[in-house]
PDB file of C-alpha atoms and ligand atoms in Angstrom:
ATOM      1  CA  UNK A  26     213.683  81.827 119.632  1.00 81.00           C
ATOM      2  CA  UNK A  27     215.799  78.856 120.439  1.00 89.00           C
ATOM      3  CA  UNK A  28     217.966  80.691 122.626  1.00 93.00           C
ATOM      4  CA  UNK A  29     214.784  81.712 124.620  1.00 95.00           C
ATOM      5  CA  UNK A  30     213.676  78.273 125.016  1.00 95.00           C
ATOM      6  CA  UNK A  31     217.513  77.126 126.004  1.00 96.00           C
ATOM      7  CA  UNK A  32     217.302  79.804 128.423  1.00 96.00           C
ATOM      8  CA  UNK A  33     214.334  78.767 129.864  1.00 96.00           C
ATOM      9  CA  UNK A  34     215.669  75.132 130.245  1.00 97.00           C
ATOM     10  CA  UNK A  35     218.927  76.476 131.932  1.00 97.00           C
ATOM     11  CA  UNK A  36     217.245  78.883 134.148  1.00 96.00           C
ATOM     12  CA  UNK A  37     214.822  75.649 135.398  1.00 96.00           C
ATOM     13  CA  UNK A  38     217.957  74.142 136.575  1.00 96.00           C
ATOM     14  CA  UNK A  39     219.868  77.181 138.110  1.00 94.00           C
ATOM     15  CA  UNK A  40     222.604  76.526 135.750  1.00 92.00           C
ATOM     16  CA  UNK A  41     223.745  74.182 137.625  1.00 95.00           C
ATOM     17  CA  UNK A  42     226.610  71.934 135.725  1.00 95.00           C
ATOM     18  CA  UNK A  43     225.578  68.780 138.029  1.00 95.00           C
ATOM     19  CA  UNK A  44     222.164  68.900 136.144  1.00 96.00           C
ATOM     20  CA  UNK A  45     223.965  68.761 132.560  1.00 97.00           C
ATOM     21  CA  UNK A  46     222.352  65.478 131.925  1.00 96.00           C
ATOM     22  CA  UNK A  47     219.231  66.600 132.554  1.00 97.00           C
ATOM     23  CA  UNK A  48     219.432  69.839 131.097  1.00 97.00           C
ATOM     24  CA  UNK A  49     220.782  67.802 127.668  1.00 97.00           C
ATOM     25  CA  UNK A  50     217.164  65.310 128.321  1.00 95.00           C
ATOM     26  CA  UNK A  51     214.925  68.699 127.995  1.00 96.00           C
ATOM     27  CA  UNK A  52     216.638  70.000 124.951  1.00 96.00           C
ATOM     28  CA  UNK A  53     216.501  66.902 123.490  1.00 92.00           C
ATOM     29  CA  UNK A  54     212.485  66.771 124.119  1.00 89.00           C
ATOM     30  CA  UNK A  55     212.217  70.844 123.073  1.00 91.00           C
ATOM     31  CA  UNK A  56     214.111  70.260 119.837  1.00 90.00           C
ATOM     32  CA  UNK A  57     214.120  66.512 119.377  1.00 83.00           C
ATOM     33  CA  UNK A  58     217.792  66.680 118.699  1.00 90.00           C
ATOM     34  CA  UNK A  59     220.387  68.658 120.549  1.00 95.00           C
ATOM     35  CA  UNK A  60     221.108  71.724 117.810  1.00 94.00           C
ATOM     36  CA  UNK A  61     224.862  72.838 117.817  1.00 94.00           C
ATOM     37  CA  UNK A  62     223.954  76.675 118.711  1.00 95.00           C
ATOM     38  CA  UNK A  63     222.329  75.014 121.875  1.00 97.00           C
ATOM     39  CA  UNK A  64     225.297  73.023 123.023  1.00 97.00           C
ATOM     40  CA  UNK A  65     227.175  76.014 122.742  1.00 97.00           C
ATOM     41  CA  UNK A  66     225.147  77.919 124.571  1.00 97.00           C
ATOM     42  CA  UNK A  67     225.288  74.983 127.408  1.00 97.00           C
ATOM     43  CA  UNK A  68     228.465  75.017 127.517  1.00 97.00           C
ATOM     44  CA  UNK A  69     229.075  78.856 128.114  1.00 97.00           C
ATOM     45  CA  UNK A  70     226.501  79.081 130.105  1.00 96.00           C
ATOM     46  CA  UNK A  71     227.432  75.914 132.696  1.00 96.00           C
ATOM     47  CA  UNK A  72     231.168  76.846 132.483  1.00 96.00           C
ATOM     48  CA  UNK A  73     231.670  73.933 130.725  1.00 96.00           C
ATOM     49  CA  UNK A  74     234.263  72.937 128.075  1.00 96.00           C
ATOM     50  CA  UNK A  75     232.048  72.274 124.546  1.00 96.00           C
ATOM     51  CA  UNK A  76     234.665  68.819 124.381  1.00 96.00           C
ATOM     52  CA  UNK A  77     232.472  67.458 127.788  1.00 96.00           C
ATOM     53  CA  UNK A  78     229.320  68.757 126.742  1.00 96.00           C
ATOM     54  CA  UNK A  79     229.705  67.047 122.853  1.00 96.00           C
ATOM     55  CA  UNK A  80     231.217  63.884 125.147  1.00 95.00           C
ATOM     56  CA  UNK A  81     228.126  63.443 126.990  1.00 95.00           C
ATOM     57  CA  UNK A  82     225.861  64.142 123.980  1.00 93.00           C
ATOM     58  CA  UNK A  83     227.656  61.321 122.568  1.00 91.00           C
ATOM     59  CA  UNK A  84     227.706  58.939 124.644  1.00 90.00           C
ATOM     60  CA  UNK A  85     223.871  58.753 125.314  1.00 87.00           C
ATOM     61  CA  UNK A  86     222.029  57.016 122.977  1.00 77.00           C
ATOM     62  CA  UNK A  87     218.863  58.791 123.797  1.00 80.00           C
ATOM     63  CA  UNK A  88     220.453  62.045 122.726  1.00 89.00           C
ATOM     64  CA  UNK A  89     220.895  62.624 118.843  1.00 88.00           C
ATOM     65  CA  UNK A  90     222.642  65.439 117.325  1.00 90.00           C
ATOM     66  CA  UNK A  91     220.974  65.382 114.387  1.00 86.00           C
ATOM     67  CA  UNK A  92     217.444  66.036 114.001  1.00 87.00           C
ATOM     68  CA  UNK A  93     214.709  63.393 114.424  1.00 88.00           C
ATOM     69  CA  UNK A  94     211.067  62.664 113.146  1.00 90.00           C
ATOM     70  CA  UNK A  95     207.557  63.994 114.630  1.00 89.00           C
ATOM     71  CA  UNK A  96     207.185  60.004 115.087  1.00 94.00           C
ATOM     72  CA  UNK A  97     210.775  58.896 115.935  1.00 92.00           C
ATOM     73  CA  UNK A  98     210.818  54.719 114.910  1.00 96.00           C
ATOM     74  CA  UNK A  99     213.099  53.422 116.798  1.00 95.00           C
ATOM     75  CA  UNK A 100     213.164  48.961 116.208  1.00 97.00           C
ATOM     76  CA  UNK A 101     214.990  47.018 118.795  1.00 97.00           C
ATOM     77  CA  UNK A 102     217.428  44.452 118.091  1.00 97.00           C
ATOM     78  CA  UNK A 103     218.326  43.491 121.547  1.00 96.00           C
ATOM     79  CA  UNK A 104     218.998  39.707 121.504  1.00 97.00           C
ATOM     80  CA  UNK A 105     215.477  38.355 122.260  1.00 97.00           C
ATOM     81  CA  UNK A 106     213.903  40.983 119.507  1.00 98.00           C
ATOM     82  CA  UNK A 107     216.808  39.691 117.372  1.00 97.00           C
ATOM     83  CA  UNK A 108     216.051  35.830 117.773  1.00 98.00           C
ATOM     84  CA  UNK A 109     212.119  36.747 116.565  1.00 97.00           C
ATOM     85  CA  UNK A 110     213.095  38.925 113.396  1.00 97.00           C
ATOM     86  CA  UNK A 111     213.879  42.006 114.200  1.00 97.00           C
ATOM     87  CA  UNK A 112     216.422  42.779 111.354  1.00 98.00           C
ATOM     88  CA  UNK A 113     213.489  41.626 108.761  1.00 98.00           C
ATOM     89  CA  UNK A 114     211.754  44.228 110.780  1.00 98.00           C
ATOM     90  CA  UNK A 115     213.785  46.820 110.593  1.00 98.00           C
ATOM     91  CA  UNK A 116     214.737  46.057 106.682  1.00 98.00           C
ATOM     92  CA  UNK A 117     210.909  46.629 105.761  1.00 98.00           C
ATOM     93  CA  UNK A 118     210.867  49.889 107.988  1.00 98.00           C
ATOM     94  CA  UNK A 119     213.704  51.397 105.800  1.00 98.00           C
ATOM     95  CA  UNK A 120     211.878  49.921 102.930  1.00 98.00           C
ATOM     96  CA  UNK A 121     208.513  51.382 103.553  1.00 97.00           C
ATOM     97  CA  UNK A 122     209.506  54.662 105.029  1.00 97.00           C
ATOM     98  CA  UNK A 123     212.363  54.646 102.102  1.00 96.00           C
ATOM     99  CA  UNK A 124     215.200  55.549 104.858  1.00 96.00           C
ATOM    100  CA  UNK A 125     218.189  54.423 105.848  1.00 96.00           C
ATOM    101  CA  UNK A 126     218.603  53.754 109.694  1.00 95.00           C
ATOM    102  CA  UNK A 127     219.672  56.930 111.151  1.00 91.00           C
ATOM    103  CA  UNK A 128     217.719  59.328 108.506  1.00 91.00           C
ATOM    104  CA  UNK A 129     215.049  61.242 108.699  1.00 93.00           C
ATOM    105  CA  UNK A 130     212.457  61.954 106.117  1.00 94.00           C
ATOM    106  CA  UNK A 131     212.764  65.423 104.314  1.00 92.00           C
ATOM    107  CA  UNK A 132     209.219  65.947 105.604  1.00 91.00           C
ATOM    108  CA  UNK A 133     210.713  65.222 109.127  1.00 89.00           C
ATOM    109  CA  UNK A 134     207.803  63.450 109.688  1.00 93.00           C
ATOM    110  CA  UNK A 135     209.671  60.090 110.693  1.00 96.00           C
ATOM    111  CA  UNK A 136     213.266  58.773 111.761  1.00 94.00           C
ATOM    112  CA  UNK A 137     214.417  55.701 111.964  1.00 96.00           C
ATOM    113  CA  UNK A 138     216.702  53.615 114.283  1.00 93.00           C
ATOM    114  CA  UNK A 139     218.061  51.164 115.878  1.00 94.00           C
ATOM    115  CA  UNK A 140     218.720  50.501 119.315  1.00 92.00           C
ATOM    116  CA  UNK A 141     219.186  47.724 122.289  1.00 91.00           C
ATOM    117  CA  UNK A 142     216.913  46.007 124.714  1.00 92.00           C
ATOM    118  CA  UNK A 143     213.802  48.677 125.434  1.00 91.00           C
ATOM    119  CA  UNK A 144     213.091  46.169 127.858  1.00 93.00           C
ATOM    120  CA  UNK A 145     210.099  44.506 126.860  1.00 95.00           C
ATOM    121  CA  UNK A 146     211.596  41.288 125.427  1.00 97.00           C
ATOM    122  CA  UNK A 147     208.758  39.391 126.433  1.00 97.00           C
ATOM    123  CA  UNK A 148     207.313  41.522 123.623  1.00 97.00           C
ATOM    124  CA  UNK A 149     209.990  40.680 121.087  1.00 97.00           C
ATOM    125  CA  UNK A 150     210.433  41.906 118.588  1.00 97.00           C
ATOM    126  CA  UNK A 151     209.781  45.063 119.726  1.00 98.00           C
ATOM    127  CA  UNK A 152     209.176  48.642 117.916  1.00 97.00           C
ATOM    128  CA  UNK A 153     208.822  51.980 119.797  1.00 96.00           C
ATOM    129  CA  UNK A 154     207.121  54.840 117.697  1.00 96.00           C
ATOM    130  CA  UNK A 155     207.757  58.177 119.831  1.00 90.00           C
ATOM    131  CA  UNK A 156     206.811  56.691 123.339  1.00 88.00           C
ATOM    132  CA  UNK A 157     204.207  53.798 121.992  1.00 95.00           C
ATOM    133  CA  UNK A 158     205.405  50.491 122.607  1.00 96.00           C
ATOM    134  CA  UNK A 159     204.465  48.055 119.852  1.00 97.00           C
ATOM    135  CA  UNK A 160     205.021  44.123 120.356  1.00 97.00           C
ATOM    136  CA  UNK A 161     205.280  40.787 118.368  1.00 98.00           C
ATOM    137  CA  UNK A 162     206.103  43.480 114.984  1.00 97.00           C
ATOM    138  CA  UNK A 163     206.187  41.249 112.282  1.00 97.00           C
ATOM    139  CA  UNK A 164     206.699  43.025 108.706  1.00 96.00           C
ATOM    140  CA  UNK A 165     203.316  42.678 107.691  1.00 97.00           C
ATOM    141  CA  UNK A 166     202.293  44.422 110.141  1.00 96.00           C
ATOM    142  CA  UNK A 167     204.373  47.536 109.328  1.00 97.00           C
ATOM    143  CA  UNK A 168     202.672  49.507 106.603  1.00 96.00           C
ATOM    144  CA  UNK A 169     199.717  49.596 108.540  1.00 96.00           C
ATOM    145  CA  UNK A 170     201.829  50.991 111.694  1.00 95.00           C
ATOM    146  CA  UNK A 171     203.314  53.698 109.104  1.00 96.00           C
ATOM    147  CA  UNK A 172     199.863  54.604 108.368  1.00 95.00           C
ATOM    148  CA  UNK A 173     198.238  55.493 111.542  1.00 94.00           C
ATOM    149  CA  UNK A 174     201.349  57.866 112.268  1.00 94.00           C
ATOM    150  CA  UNK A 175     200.645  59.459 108.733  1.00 87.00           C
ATOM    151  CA  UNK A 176     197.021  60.567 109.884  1.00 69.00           C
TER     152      UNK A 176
HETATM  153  S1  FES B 226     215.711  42.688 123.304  1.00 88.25           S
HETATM  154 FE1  FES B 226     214.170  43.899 122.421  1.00 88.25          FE
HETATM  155  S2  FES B 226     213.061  44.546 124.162  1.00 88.25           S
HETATM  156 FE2  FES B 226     214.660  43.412 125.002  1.00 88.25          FE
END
């Protein structure tokens, strides 16, 4: 099954190692984390040594290698998000989702993390839920946010 859907991915981009980036980007979407078996599979397929493939998986923050929410919570604390509260933020996240940053729920119906500048300061602080964009978080706000990604 996931080899299929691998497949599929690598076939969409001729196997073409210039396109490992972008081939990394789907898998990430298909599985929301890149599974082990697939980078494997990458790396055979693309001709590529698994040390540059596991490199690149690294490196990007976007990719994660292990696996993430439904609703991936993901609170900024870029400098301007930082200045308005973000840490408070992200404290009552992990308090009300009862995760550490970087976990997952057993339910793997939310993950939670950190990460820099979104790029919305003017919206600081800032917390993305999956692709949402939610600005001027405060933590009373937050149980409420949790709830309309539990329906
Ligand atoms: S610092 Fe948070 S969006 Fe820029």
């Amino acid at each position: 099954m996931m080899e299929q859907q691998v497949s599929s991915i690598l076939i969409r981009y001729q196997a073409d190692p210039g396109s490992i980036i972008a081939i990394l980007q789907d898998v990430q979407e298909e599985f929301s984390y890149l599974p082990p078996p697939a980078l494997k599979m990458i790396s055979k397929e693309l001709a590529l040594p698994l040390s540059r493939v596991l490199s690149l998986a690294t490196f990007y923050k976007a990719f994660s290698l292990t696996p993430k929410g439904k609703h991936p919570v993901h609170v900024c604390l870029g400098t301007a998000c930082h200045v308005r509260g973000a840490q408070l933020v992200l404290e009552k996240f992990e308090r009300d989702l009862g995760l550490k940053t970087g976990e997952t729920s057993a339910d793997r119906n939310f993950s939670l993390d950190a990460v820099r500048c979104v790029g919305c300061c003017g919206l600081a602080p800032v917390v993305m839920v999956g692709e949402d964009v939610h600005g001027k978080v405060s933590p009373a706000k937050i149980a409420g946010l949790i709830n309309k990604y539990k329906k």
